[in-house]
Every structure is written in C-alpha cells, then in structure tokens.
PDB file of N, CA and C in Angstrom:
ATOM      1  N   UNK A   1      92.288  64.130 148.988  1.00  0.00           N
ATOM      2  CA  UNK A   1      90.927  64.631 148.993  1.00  0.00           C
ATOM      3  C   UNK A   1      90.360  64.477 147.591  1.00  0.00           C
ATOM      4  N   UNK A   2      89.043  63.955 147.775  1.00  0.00           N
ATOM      5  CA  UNK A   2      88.690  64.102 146.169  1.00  0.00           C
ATOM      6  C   UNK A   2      87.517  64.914 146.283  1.00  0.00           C
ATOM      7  N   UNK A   3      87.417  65.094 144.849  1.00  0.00           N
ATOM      8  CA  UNK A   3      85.669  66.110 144.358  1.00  0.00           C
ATOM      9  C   UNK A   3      85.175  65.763 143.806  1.00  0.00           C
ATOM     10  N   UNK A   4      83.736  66.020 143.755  1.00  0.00           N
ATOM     11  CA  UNK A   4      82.826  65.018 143.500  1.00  0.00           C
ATOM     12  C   UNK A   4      81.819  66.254 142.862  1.00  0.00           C
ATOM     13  N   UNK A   5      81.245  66.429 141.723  1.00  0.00           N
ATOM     14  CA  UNK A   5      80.299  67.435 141.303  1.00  0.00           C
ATOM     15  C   UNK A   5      79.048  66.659 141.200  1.00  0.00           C
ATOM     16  N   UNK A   6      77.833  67.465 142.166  1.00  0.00           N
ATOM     17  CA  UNK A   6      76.429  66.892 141.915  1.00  0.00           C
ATOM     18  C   UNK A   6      75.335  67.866 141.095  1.00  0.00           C
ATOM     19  N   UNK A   7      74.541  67.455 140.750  1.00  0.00           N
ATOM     20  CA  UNK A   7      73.331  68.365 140.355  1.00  0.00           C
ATOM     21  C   UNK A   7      72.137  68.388 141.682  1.00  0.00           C
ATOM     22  N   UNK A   8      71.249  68.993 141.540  1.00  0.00           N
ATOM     23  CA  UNK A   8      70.246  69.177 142.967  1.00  0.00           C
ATOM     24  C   UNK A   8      69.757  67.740 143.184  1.00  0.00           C
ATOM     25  N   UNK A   9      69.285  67.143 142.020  1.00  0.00           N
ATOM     26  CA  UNK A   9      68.630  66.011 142.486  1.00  0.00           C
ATOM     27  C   UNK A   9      69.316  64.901 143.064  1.00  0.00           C
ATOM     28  N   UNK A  10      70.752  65.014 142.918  1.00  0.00           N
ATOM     29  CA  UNK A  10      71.880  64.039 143.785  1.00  0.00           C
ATOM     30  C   UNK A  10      72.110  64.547 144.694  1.00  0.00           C
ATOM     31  N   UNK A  11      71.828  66.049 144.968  1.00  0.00           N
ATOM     32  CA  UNK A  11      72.550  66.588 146.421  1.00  0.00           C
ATOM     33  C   UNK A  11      71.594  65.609 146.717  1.00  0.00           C
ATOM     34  N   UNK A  12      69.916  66.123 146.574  1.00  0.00           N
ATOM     35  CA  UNK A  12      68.531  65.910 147.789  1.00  0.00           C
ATOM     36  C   UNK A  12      68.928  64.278 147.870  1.00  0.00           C
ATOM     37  N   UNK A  13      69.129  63.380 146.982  1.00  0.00           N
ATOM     38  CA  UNK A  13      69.566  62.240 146.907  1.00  0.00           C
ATOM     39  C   UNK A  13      70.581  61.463 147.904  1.00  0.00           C
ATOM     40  N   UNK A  14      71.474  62.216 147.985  1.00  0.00           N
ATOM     41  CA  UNK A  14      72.685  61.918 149.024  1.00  0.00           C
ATOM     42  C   UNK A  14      71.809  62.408 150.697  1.00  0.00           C
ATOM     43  N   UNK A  15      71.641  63.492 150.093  1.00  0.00           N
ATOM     44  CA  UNK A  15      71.063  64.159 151.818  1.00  0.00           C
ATOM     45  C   UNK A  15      70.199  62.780 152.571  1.00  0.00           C
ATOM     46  N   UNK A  16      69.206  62.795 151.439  1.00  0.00           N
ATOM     47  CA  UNK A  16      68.252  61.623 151.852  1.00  0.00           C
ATOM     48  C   UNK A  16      69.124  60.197 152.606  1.00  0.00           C
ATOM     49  N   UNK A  17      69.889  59.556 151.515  1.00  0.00           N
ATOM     50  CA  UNK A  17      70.272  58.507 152.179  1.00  0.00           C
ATOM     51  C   UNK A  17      71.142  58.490 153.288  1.00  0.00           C
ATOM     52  N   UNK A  18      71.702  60.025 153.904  1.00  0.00           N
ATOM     53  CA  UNK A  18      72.587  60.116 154.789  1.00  0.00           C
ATOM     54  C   UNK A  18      71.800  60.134 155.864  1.00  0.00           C
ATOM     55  N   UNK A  19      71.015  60.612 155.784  1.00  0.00           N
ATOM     56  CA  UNK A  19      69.696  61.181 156.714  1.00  0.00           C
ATOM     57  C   UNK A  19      69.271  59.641 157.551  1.00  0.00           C
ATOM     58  N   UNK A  20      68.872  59.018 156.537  1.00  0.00           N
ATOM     59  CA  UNK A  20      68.427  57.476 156.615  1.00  0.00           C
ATOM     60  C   UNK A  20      69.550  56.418 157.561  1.00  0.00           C
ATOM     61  N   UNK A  21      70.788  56.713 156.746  1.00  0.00           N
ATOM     62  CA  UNK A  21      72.031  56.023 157.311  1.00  0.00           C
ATOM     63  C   UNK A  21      72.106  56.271 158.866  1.00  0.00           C
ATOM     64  N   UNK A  22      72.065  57.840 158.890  1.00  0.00           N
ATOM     65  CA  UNK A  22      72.286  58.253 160.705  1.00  0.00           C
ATOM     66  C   UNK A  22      70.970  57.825 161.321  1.00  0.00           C
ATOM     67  N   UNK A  23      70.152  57.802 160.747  1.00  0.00           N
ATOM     68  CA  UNK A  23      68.573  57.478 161.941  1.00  0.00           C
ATOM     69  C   UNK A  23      68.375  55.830 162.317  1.00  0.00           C
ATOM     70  N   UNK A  24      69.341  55.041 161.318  1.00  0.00           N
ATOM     71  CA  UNK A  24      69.355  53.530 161.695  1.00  0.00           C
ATOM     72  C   UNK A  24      70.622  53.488 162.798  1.00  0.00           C
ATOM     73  N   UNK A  25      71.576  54.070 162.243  1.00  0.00           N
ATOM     74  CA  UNK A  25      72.953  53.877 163.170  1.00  0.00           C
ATOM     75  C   UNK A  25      72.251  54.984 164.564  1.00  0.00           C
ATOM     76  N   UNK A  26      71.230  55.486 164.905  1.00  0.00           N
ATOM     77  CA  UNK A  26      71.051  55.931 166.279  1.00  0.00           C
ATOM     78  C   UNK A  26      69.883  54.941 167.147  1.00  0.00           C
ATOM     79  N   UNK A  27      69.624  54.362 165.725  1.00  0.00           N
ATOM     80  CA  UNK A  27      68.332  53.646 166.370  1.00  0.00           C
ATOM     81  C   UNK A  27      69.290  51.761 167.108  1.00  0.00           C
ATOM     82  N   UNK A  28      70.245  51.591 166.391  1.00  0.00           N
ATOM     83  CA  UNK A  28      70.843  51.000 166.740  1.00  0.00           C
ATOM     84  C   UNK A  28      71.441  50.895 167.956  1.00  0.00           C
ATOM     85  N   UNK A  29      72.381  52.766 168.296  1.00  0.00           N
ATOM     86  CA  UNK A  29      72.989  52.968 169.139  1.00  0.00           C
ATOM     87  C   UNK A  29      72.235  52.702 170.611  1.00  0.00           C
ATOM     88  N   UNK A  30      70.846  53.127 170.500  1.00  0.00           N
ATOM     89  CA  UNK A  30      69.818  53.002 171.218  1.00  0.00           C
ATOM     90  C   UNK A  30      69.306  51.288 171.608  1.00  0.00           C
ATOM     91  N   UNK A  31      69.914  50.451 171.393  1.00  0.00           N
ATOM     92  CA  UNK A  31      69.419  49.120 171.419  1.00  0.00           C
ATOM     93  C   UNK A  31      70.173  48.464 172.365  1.00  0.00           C
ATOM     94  N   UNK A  32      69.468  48.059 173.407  1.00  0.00           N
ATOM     95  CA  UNK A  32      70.212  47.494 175.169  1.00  0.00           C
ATOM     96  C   UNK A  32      70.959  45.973 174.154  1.00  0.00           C
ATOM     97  N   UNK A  33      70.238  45.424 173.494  1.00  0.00           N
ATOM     98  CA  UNK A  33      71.003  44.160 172.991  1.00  0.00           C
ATOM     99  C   UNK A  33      72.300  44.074 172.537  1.00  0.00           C
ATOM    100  N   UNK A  34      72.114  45.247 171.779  1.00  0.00           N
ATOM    101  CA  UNK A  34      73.996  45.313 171.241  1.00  0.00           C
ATOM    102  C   UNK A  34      75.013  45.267 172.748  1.00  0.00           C
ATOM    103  N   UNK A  35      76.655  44.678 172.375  1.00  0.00           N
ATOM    104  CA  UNK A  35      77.207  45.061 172.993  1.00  0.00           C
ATOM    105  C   UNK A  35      77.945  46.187 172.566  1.00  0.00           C
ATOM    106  N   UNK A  36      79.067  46.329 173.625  1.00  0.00           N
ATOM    107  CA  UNK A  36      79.831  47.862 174.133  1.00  0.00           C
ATOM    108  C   UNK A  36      80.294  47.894 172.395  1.00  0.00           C
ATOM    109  N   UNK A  37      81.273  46.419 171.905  1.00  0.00           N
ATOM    110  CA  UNK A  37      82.286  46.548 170.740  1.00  0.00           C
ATOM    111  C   UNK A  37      81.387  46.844 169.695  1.00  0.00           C
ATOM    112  N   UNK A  38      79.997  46.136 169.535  1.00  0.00           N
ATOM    113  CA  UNK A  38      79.225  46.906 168.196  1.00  0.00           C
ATOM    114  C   UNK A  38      79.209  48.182 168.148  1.00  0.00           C
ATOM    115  N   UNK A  39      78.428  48.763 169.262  1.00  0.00           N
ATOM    116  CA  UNK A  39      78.122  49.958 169.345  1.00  0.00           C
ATOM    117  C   UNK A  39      79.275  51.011 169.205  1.00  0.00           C
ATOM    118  N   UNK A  40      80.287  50.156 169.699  1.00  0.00           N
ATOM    119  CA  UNK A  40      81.452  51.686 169.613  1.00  0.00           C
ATOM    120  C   UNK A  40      82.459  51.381 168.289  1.00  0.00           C
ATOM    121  N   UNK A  41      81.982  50.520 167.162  1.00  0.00           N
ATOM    122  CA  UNK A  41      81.604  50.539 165.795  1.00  0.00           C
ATOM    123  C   UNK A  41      80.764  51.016 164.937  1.00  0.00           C
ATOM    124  N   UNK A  42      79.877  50.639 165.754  1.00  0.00           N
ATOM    125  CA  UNK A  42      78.689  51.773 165.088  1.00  0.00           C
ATOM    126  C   UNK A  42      79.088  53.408 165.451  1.00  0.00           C
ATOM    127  N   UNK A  43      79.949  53.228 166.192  1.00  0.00           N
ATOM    128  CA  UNK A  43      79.580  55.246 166.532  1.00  0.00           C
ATOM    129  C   UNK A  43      81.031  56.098 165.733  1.00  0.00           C
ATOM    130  N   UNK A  44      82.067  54.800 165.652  1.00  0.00           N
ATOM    131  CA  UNK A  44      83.239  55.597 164.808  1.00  0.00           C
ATOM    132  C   UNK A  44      82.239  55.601 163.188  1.00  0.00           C
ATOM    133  N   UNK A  45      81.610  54.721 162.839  1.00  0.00           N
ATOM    134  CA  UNK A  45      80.540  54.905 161.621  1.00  0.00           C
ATOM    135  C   UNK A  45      80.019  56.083 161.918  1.00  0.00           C
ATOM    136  N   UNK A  46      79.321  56.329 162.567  1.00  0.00           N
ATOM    137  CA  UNK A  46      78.375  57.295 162.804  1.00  0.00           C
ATOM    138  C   UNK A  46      78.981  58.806 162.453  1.00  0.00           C
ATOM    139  N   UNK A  47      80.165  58.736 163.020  1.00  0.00           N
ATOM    140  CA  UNK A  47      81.271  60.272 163.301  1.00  0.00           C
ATOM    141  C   UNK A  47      81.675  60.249 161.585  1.00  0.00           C
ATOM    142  N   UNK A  48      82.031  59.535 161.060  1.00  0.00           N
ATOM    143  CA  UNK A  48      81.949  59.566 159.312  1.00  0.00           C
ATOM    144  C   UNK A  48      80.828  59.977 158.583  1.00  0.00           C
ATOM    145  N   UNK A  49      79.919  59.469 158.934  1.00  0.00           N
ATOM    146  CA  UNK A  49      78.834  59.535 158.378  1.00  0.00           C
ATOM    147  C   UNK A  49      78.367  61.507 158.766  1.00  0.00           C
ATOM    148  N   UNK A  50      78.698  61.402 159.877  1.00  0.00           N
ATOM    149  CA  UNK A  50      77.839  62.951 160.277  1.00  0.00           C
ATOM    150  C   UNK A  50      78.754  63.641 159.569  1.00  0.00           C
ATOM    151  N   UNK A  51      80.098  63.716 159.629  1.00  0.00           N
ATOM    152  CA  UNK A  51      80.763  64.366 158.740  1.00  0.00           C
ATOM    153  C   UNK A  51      80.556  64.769 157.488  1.00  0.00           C
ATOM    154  N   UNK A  52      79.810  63.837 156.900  1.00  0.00           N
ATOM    155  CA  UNK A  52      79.745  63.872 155.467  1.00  0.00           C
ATOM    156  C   UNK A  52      78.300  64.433 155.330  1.00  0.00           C
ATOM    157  N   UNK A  53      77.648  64.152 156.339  1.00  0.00           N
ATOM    158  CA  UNK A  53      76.335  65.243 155.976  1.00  0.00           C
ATOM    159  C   UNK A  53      76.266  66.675 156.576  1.00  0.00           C
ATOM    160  N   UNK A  54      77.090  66.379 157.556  1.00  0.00           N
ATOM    161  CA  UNK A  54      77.931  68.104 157.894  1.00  0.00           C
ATOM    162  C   UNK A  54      78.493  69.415 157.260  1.00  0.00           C
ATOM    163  N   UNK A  55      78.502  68.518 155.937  1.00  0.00           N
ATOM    164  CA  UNK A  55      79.239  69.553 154.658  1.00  0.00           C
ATOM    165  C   UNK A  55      78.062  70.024 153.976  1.00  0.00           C
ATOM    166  N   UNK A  56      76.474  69.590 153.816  1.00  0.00           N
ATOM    167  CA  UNK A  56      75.742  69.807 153.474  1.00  0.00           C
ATOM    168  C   UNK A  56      74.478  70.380 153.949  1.00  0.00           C
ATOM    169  N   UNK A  57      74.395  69.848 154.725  1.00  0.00           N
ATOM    170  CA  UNK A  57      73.246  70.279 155.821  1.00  0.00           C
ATOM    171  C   UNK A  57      73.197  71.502 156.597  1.00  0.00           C
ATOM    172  N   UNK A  58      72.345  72.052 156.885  1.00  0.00           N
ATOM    173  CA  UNK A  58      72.388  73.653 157.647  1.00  0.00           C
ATOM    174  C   UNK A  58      72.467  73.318 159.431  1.00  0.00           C
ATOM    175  N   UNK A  59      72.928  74.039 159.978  1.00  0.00           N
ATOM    176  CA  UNK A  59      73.003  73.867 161.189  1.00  0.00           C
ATOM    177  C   UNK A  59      71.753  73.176 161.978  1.00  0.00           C
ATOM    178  N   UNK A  60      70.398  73.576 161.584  1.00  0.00           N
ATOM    179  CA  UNK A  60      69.193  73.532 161.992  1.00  0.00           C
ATOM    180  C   UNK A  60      68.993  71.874 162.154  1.00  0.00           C
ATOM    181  N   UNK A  61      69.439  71.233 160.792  1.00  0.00           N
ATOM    182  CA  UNK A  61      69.318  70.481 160.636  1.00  0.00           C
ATOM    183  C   UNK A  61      69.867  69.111 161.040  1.00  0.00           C
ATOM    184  N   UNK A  62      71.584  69.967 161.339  1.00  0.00           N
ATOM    185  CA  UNK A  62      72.450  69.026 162.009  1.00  0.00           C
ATOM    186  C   UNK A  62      72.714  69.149 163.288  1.00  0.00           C
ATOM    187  N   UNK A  63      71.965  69.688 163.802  1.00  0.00           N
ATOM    188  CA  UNK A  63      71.796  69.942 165.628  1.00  0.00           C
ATOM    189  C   UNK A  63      70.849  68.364 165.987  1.00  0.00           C
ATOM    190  N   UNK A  64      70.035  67.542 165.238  1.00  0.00           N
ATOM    191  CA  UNK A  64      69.182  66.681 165.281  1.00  0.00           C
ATOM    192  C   UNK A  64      69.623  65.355 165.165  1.00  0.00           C
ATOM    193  N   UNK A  65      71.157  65.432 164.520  1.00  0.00           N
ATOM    194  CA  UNK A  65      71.875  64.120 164.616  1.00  0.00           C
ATOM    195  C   UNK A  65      73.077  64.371 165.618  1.00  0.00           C
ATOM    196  N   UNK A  66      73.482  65.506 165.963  1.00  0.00           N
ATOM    197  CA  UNK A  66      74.464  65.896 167.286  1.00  0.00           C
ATOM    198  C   UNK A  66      74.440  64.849 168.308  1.00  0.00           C
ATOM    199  N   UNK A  67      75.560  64.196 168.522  1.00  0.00           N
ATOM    200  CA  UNK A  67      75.352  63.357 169.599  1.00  0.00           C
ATOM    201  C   UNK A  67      76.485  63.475 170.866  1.00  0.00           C
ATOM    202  N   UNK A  68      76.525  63.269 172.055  1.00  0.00           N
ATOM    203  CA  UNK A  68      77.485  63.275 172.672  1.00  0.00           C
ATOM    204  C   UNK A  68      77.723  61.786 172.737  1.00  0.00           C
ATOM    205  N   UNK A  69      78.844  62.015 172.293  1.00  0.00           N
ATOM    206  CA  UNK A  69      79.682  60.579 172.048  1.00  0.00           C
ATOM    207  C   UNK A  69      79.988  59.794 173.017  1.00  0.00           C
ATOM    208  N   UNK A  70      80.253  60.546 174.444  1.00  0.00           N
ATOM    209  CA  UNK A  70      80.493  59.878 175.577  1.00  0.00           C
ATOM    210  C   UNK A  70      79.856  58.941 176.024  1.00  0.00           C
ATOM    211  N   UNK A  71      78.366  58.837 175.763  1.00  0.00           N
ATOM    212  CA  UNK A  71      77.079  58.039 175.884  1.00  0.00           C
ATOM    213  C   UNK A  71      77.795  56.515 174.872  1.00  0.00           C
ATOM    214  N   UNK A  72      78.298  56.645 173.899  1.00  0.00           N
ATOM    215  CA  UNK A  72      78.270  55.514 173.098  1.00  0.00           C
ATOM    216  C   UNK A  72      80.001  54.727 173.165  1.00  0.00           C
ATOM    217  N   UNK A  73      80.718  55.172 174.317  1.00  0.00           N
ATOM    218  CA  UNK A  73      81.719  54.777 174.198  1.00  0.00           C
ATOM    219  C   UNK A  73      81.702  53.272 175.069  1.00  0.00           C
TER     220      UNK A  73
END
C-alpha cells in the first residue's frame, strides 16, 4: 500500500479527473458498438477507478457512478 499526501487543490484536482475518467468509461459502457471483450475491460477499469474515488467522495456523490455490474458483463 502506498501514501500519497495532497493539499486541497490536488484533492479538487484528482476528484475532477476521476469524475471525468468514470463519465467517459460509462459513456462508453453505454455504446451498442463496442463489443462484450471491450466493455468488460472497460468495467474491470471502471471498478478501479470507482475505488479510488470511493476513498474521497461522499456517499451523495458516489451513489451517481454506482453501477450494477451485471449489466456490463
């Protein structure tokens, strides 16, 4: 495990680009063109990614990237 010390303007910084990261990887998930193997690449991405904004984000906030995974398998 490592640690990582931020100041506010790197939290809002990180938040931001995580924010960004999950709204392309759903907008993706959402795309009839992809097949099954992208998408269920994109969604082990996705489960990393939410993780990591999971540690930061308030519930409120992470109820909005919540996904049921079953949809993307």
């Amino acid at each position: 495990m490592l640690g990582i010390l931020f100041n506010d303007k790197e939290c809002k910084e990180l938040d931001y680009v995580l924010r960004k990261e999950l709204d392309e990887m759903l907008l993706d998930l959402n795309d009839s063109r992809l097949d099954g193997d992208i998408k269920t690449a994109i969604a082990k991405r996705y489960k990393v990614i939410f993780r990591m904004y999971a540690r930061m984000a308030s519930p409120k906030e992470l109820s909005r990237y919540a996904l049921n995974m079953r949809t993307y398998r």
